[in-house]
Amino acid sequence: KNKPKQFSLFNSNYFIFNLKLNNKILEKNILISIVVPTYNNEKFLDKCVESILSQTYHEFELLIINDGSTDNTINVLQPYLKKDKRIKLHNTKNKGVSSARNLGISKAKGEYICFIDSDDWVEKDYLSQFVSKIQNPKILIIQEIFQNRNSKKYTNTLYEIKKDLDVLMLEYHFMSLGSPFAKLYHTETIKKNNLIFNNLVSYGEDQMFFFQYITYIDSIYTLNYRGYHYNHNSTSLSTKIHPFISFYTYHLSLIDFIKYISDFCKSEKVLYKIYKTDWDIVEASIDHGFIFSKEVNPDKSLKILSKTLNKNYYKYSNSVSRKIIYILLKTSQYKFLLFYKKMIFKYKTKKNK
């Protein structure tokens, strides 16, 4: 008779896998710079910092950028500064989250860099999961986040951007992956190419940074792991009114991204997806600038906007309404365009009551 196979911890696949994983992490010994911008966030700051200091991977520096907080932020941080030399606090005048992140980038000494918002927190193996998958600087590693239960589950897969753009766009919703957290960026790639978060706009700066970074790498690795806990803030920028220039600048960055992929992307579905996203931004620039608020010189701004729209915006418009908007912009019918947009807004408002 065959004897039952005895269980041994040392011949178990589980042990071997974890031993290899831990050795791989220890051998790399890579310094990670963690940038945490904070502004009047004393309520969540403790949990955020504690989660970072509890990491199983210890080779990191924690750069906290205090963006002119007027609450108890400094007092909350003092005990941590005394306890752990890896923490470096930089106090600045309030200039916004983009300027805070840019300061963190300039101060970063790590080979890689990640961003964590001060009202969020991470699991204790958040960094070790990243480090275990580092292969070369041309790969951006992306984790899932605890936010949407219905989001597609990541697999441990390496995708070449030029080859697998259709998968990234259509299955992983590439156009909405722009948030800076749950990603491991290569610091030199950012600094060498002068990549920054645009601090002159109030919307889309995260996505603009992401799209720019993508043009300097070859691949994206999706990590089958959720270690980032995102705390949705009901008073976030997405609920506010933004000036025309913010959306217009975002629109220009999408045009640059379209130019970048034009040499290798032939998928109509992907192009439709990108232009649909940009159409959302184009309409938002009009709505926020001249319907929800009353910015001066709408004709001048709309004329500039119209010059950026080529025939593809008509081809890939996903509604009759957008085709009408395109025609009105290209024929300089700006007053009628704003009247048309106001009627749409009134109709939607009445419908939603």
Coordinates of C-alpha atoms in Angstrom, one line a residue:
K1 CA 0.0 0.0 0.0
N2 CA 1.1 3.5 -0.6
K3 CA 1.9 5.4 2.5
P4 CA 0.1 8.7 3.2
K5 CA 2.3 11.6 2.2
Q6 CA 3.4 13.2 5.4
F7 CA 2.9 17.0 5.7
S8 CA 6.1 19.0 6.3
L9 CA 6.3 22.7 6.6
F10 CA 9.6 22.6 4.8
N11 CA 8.3 20.8 1.8
S12 CA 5.0 22.6 1.5
N13 CA 4.5 24.8 -1.6
Y14 CA 3.1 27.5 0.6
F15 CA 6.3 27.8 2.7
I16 CA 8.6 27.6 -0.4
F17 CA 6.6 30.4 -2.1
N18 CA 6.7 32.7 0.9
L19 CA 10.4 31.9 1.5
K20 CA 11.2 32.9 -2.1
L21 CA 9.1 36.0 -1.8
N22 CA 10.7 37.2 1.5
N23 CA 14.2 36.5 0.2
K24 CA 13.4 38.4 -3.0
I25 CA 12.3 41.4 -1.0
L26 CA 15.3 41.3 1.3
E27 CA 17.8 40.9 -1.6
K28 CA 16.5 44.0 -3.3
N29 CA 16.8 46.3 -0.3
I30 CA 15.2 49.2 -2.4
L31 CA 14.5 52.5 -0.7
I32 CA 10.9 53.7 -1.3
S33 CA 9.9 57.3 -0.8
I34 CA 6.3 57.7 0.5
V35 CA 4.8 61.1 -0.1
V36 CA 1.9 62.1 2.1
P37 CA 0.4 65.6 1.5
T38 CA -1.8 66.8 4.3
Y39 CA -4.0 69.8 4.9
N40 CA -6.2 70.1 8.1
N41 CA -6.6 66.4 8.3
E42 CA -5.9 65.7 12.0
K43 CA -8.9 63.4 12.2
F44 CA -7.4 60.7 9.9
L45 CA -3.7 61.4 10.1
D46 CA -2.9 59.0 13.0
K47 CA -4.4 56.0 11.2
C48 CA -2.6 56.9 8.0
V49 CA 0.9 57.3 9.6
E50 CA 0.4 54.2 11.9
S51 CA -0.4 52.1 8.9
I52 CA 2.8 53.2 7.1
L53 CA 5.1 52.7 10.1
S54 CA 3.6 49.2 10.5
Q55 CA 4.9 48.1 7.1
T56 CA 6.6 44.7 7.0
Y57 CA 9.0 46.2 4.4
H58 CA 11.2 48.7 6.4
E59 CA 13.3 50.4 3.7
F60 CA 11.4 53.6 3.2
E61 CA 11.4 57.3 4.0
L62 CA 8.1 59.0 4.9
L63 CA 7.8 62.5 3.5
I64 CA 4.9 64.3 5.1
I65 CA 4.1 67.6 3.4
N66 CA 2.1 69.8 5.7
D67 CA 0.3 72.1 3.2
G68 CA -0.3 75.0 5.6
S69 CA -2.6 73.2 8.0
T70 CA -4.3 75.4 10.6
D71 CA -5.6 72.5 12.8
N72 CA -3.8 70.2 15.2
T73 CA -1.7 68.5 12.5
I74 CA 1.7 69.5 13.8
N75 CA 0.9 68.2 17.3
V76 CA -0.4 64.9 16.0
L77 CA 2.9 64.4 14.1
Q78 CA 5.3 65.4 16.8
P79 CA 5.4 62.0 18.7
Y80 CA 6.0 60.2 15.4
L81 CA 8.9 62.5 14.5
K82 CA 10.6 61.7 17.8
K83 CA 10.0 58.0 17.5
D84 CA 11.0 57.2 13.9
K85 CA 13.9 58.9 12.0
R86 CA 12.4 57.7 8.6
I87 CA 9.8 60.5 8.9
K88 CA 10.6 63.8 7.4
L89 CA 8.2 66.7 7.9
H90 CA 8.1 69.6 5.4
N91 CA 5.9 72.6 6.3
T92 CA 4.8 74.9 3.5
K93 CA 2.2 77.6 2.9
N94 CA -1.1 76.4 1.6
K95 CA -0.6 75.9 -2.1
G96 CA -2.7 72.9 -2.8
V97 CA -2.2 69.1 -3.1
S98 CA -0.4 69.3 -6.4
S99 CA 2.3 71.6 -5.1
A100 CA 2.6 69.4 -2.0
R101 CA 3.2 66.3 -4.1
N102 CA 5.7 68.2 -6.3
L103 CA 7.6 69.2 -3.2
G104 CA 7.6 65.6 -2.1
I105 CA 9.0 64.5 -5.4
S106 CA 11.8 67.1 -5.2
K107 CA 12.8 65.8 -1.7
A108 CA 12.5 62.1 -2.5
K109 CA 15.7 60.1 -2.2
G110 CA 14.2 56.7 -2.9
E111 CA 14.6 54.7 -6.1
Y112 CA 10.8 54.4 -6.3
I113 CA 8.1 56.7 -5.0
C114 CA 4.4 56.2 -4.0
F115 CA 1.8 58.6 -2.9
I116 CA -0.7 58.1 -0.1
D117 CA -3.4 60.6 0.9
S118 CA -3.5 61.5 4.5
D119 CA -7.1 60.5 5.0
D120 CA -6.4 57.0 3.6
W121 CA -4.5 54.0 5.1
V122 CA -2.7 50.9 3.9
E123 CA -2.3 47.3 4.8
K124 CA 0.9 46.2 6.5
D125 CA 2.2 44.4 3.4
Y126 CA 1.4 47.2 1.0
L127 CA 5.0 48.0 0.3
S128 CA 6.3 44.5 0.3
Q129 CA 3.8 43.5 -2.3
F130 CA 5.1 46.3 -4.6
V131 CA 8.7 45.5 -4.0
S132 CA 8.3 41.8 -4.7
K133 CA 7.2 42.6 -8.2
I134 CA 9.8 45.2 -9.1
Q135 CA 11.6 44.2 -12.4
N136 CA 12.8 47.3 -14.1
P137 CA 12.0 51.0 -14.2
K138 CA 10.0 50.8 -17.4
I139 CA 7.2 48.9 -15.6
L140 CA 4.5 50.7 -13.6
I141 CA 3.1 48.5 -10.9
I142 CA -0.6 49.1 -10.0
Q143 CA -2.6 47.6 -7.1
E144 CA -6.3 47.5 -6.6
I145 CA -7.9 49.7 -4.0
F146 CA -10.6 49.2 -1.4
Q147 CA -13.3 51.4 -3.0
N148 CA -15.6 49.8 -5.5
R149 CA -16.6 46.2 -4.9
N150 CA -17.8 45.9 -8.5
S151 CA -14.4 46.9 -10.0
K152 CA -12.6 44.3 -12.1
K153 CA -10.4 42.0 -10.1
Y154 CA -6.7 42.4 -11.1
T155 CA -4.6 39.4 -12.0
N156 CA -0.8 39.2 -11.7
T157 CA -0.2 40.1 -15.3
L158 CA 2.3 42.2 -17.2
Y159 CA 0.8 44.3 -20.0
E160 CA 2.8 45.9 -22.8
I161 CA 1.2 49.3 -23.4
K162 CA 1.7 49.3 -27.2
K163 CA 0.6 45.7 -27.5
D164 CA -2.1 45.4 -24.9
L165 CA -3.7 48.8 -24.9
D166 CA -7.1 47.4 -25.8
V167 CA -7.1 45.2 -22.7
L168 CA -6.0 48.1 -20.4
M169 CA -8.6 50.4 -21.9
L170 CA -11.6 48.1 -22.2
E171 CA -11.2 45.7 -19.3
Y172 CA -9.2 47.8 -16.7
H173 CA -10.7 51.2 -17.6
F174 CA -7.3 52.7 -18.2
M175 CA -8.8 56.2 -18.6
S176 CA -9.9 56.2 -15.0
L177 CA -6.7 54.8 -13.5
G178 CA -5.1 58.3 -13.0
S179 CA -5.3 58.6 -9.3
P180 CA -1.7 58.7 -7.9
F181 CA -2.2 56.2 -5.1
A182 CA -1.8 52.4 -5.3
K183 CA 1.0 52.8 -7.9
L184 CA 4.7 52.5 -7.6
Y185 CA 6.5 55.1 -9.7
H186 CA 10.2 55.2 -10.7
T187 CA 11.6 58.4 -9.2
E188 CA 14.3 59.0 -11.8
T189 CA 11.8 58.7 -14.6
I190 CA 9.8 61.4 -13.0
K191 CA 12.7 63.7 -12.3
K192 CA 14.6 63.1 -15.5
N193 CA 11.6 64.0 -17.6
N194 CA 10.5 66.9 -15.3
L195 CA 7.1 65.4 -14.6
I196 CA 5.0 67.3 -12.1
F197 CA 1.4 67.6 -11.0
N198 CA 0.0 70.7 -12.6
N199 CA -0.7 73.1 -9.7
L200 CA -2.4 75.7 -12.0
V201 CA -5.5 73.6 -12.4
S202 CA -8.1 72.3 -10.0
Y203 CA -9.3 69.3 -11.9
G204 CA -7.6 66.4 -13.8
E205 CA -4.0 67.1 -12.5
D206 CA -3.7 63.4 -11.3
Q207 CA -4.8 62.0 -14.7
M208 CA -2.5 64.4 -16.5
F209 CA 0.5 63.2 -14.5
F210 CA -0.5 59.6 -15.2
F211 CA -0.8 60.1 -18.9
Q212 CA 2.5 61.9 -19.1
Y213 CA 4.3 59.1 -17.1
I214 CA 2.8 56.4 -19.3
T215 CA 4.6 57.9 -22.4
Y216 CA 8.0 57.2 -20.7
I217 CA 7.5 53.5 -19.8
D218 CA 6.8 50.3 -21.7
S219 CA 4.5 48.2 -19.5
I220 CA 2.0 48.1 -16.7
Y221 CA 1.9 45.3 -14.1
T222 CA -1.5 44.7 -12.5
L223 CA -1.1 43.2 -9.0
N224 CA -3.7 40.9 -7.6
Y225 CA -3.7 42.5 -4.2
R226 CA -5.7 45.2 -2.4
G227 CA -3.8 47.1 0.2
Y228 CA -4.9 50.7 -0.2
H229 CA -8.0 51.9 1.7
Y230 CA -9.5 54.9 0.0
N231 CA -11.6 57.2 2.1
H232 CA -14.1 58.9 -0.1
N233 CA -14.4 62.6 0.9
S234 CA -17.9 64.1 0.0
T235 CA -16.3 67.5 -0.2
S236 CA -13.7 66.5 -2.7
L237 CA -12.9 68.6 -5.8
S238 CA -15.1 66.4 -8.0
T239 CA -18.2 68.0 -6.4
K240 CA -17.0 71.6 -7.0
I241 CA -17.2 74.1 -9.8
H242 CA -13.9 74.4 -11.7
P243 CA -12.8 77.1 -14.1
F244 CA -12.8 76.6 -17.9
I245 CA -9.0 76.6 -18.0
S246 CA -8.8 73.5 -15.7
F247 CA -10.8 71.3 -18.0
Y248 CA -9.3 72.9 -21.1
T249 CA -5.8 72.0 -19.9
Y250 CA -6.9 68.5 -19.1
H251 CA -8.4 68.3 -22.6
L252 CA -5.0 69.3 -24.1
S253 CA -3.3 66.6 -22.2
L254 CA -5.7 64.0 -23.6
I255 CA -4.9 65.3 -27.1
D256 CA -1.2 64.7 -26.5
F257 CA -2.1 61.2 -25.3
I258 CA -4.1 60.5 -28.4
K259 CA -1.1 61.7 -30.5
Y260 CA 1.1 59.3 -28.5
I261 CA -1.0 56.2 -29.2
S262 CA -1.9 57.1 -32.8
D263 CA 1.2 55.2 -34.1
F264 CA 0.2 51.9 -32.6
C265 CA -3.5 52.0 -31.7
K266 CA -5.8 50.9 -34.4
S267 CA -8.7 49.7 -32.3
E268 CA -11.9 51.6 -33.0
K269 CA -13.3 50.6 -29.6
V270 CA -10.2 52.0 -27.8
L271 CA -10.4 55.3 -29.8
Y272 CA -14.1 55.5 -29.1
K273 CA -13.3 55.1 -25.4
I274 CA -10.7 57.8 -25.4
Y275 CA -12.7 60.3 -27.4
K276 CA -15.7 59.7 -25.2
T277 CA -13.6 60.6 -22.1
D278 CA -12.3 63.7 -23.8
W279 CA -15.9 64.7 -24.9
D280 CA -16.8 64.5 -21.2
I281 CA -14.0 67.0 -20.5
V282 CA -14.9 69.3 -23.4
E283 CA -18.5 69.5 -22.3
A284 CA -17.5 70.0 -18.6
S285 CA -15.3 72.9 -19.7
I286 CA -18.3 74.6 -21.3
D287 CA -20.7 73.8 -18.4
H288 CA -18.4 74.8 -15.6
G289 CA -17.0 77.8 -17.3
F290 CA -20.2 79.4 -18.8
I291 CA -23.3 77.5 -17.6
F292 CA -22.7 76.8 -13.9
S293 CA -20.7 80.0 -13.5
K294 CA -20.3 83.2 -15.6
E295 CA -16.7 83.6 -16.7
V296 CA -15.9 86.5 -18.9
N297 CA -15.2 86.4 -22.7
P298 CA -16.9 83.0 -23.4
D299 CA -16.5 83.6 -27.2
K300 CA -12.7 83.9 -26.9
S301 CA -12.4 80.7 -24.8
L302 CA -14.9 78.8 -27.0
K303 CA -13.0 79.8 -30.2
I304 CA -9.7 78.5 -28.7
L305 CA -11.5 75.3 -27.7
S306 CA -13.0 74.8 -31.2
K307 CA -9.6 74.9 -32.9
T308 CA -8.5 71.9 -30.9
L309 CA -11.4 69.7 -32.2
N310 CA -10.6 67.8 -35.4
K311 CA -13.0 65.6 -37.4
N312 CA -12.5 62.6 -35.1
Y313 CA -14.5 64.4 -32.4
Y314 CA -17.5 64.3 -34.7
K315 CA -16.7 60.7 -35.8
Y316 CA -16.4 59.4 -32.2
S317 CA -19.1 61.5 -30.6
N318 CA -21.5 59.1 -28.9
S319 CA -24.7 61.2 -29.2
V320 CA -26.6 63.5 -31.5
S321 CA -26.2 66.2 -28.9
R322 CA -22.4 66.1 -29.1
K323 CA -22.5 66.2 -32.9
I324 CA -24.6 69.4 -32.6
I325 CA -22.2 70.8 -30.1
Y326 CA -19.3 70.0 -32.5
I327 CA -21.0 71.8 -35.4
L328 CA -21.9 74.8 -33.3
L329 CA -18.3 75.1 -32.1
K330 CA -16.8 74.7 -35.6
T331 CA -19.2 77.2 -37.1
S332 CA -18.6 79.8 -34.3
Q333 CA -22.2 79.8 -33.2
Y334 CA -21.2 80.4 -29.6
K335 CA -24.3 82.2 -28.3
F336 CA -26.6 79.5 -29.7
L337 CA -24.3 76.9 -28.2
L338 CA -24.6 78.3 -24.7
F339 CA -28.3 78.6 -25.2
Y340 CA -28.5 75.0 -26.3
K341 CA -26.4 73.9 -23.3
K342 CA -28.6 75.8 -20.9
M343 CA -31.7 74.1 -22.2
I344 CA -30.0 70.7 -21.8
F345 CA -29.1 71.6 -18.2
K346 CA -32.6 72.8 -17.4
Y347 CA -34.1 69.6 -18.9
K348 CA -31.8 67.3 -16.9
T349 CA -32.4 69.2 -13.7
K350 CA -36.2 69.0 -14.1
K351 CA -36.0 65.3 -15.0
N352 CA -33.9 64.5 -11.9
K353 CA -36.4 66.2 -9.5

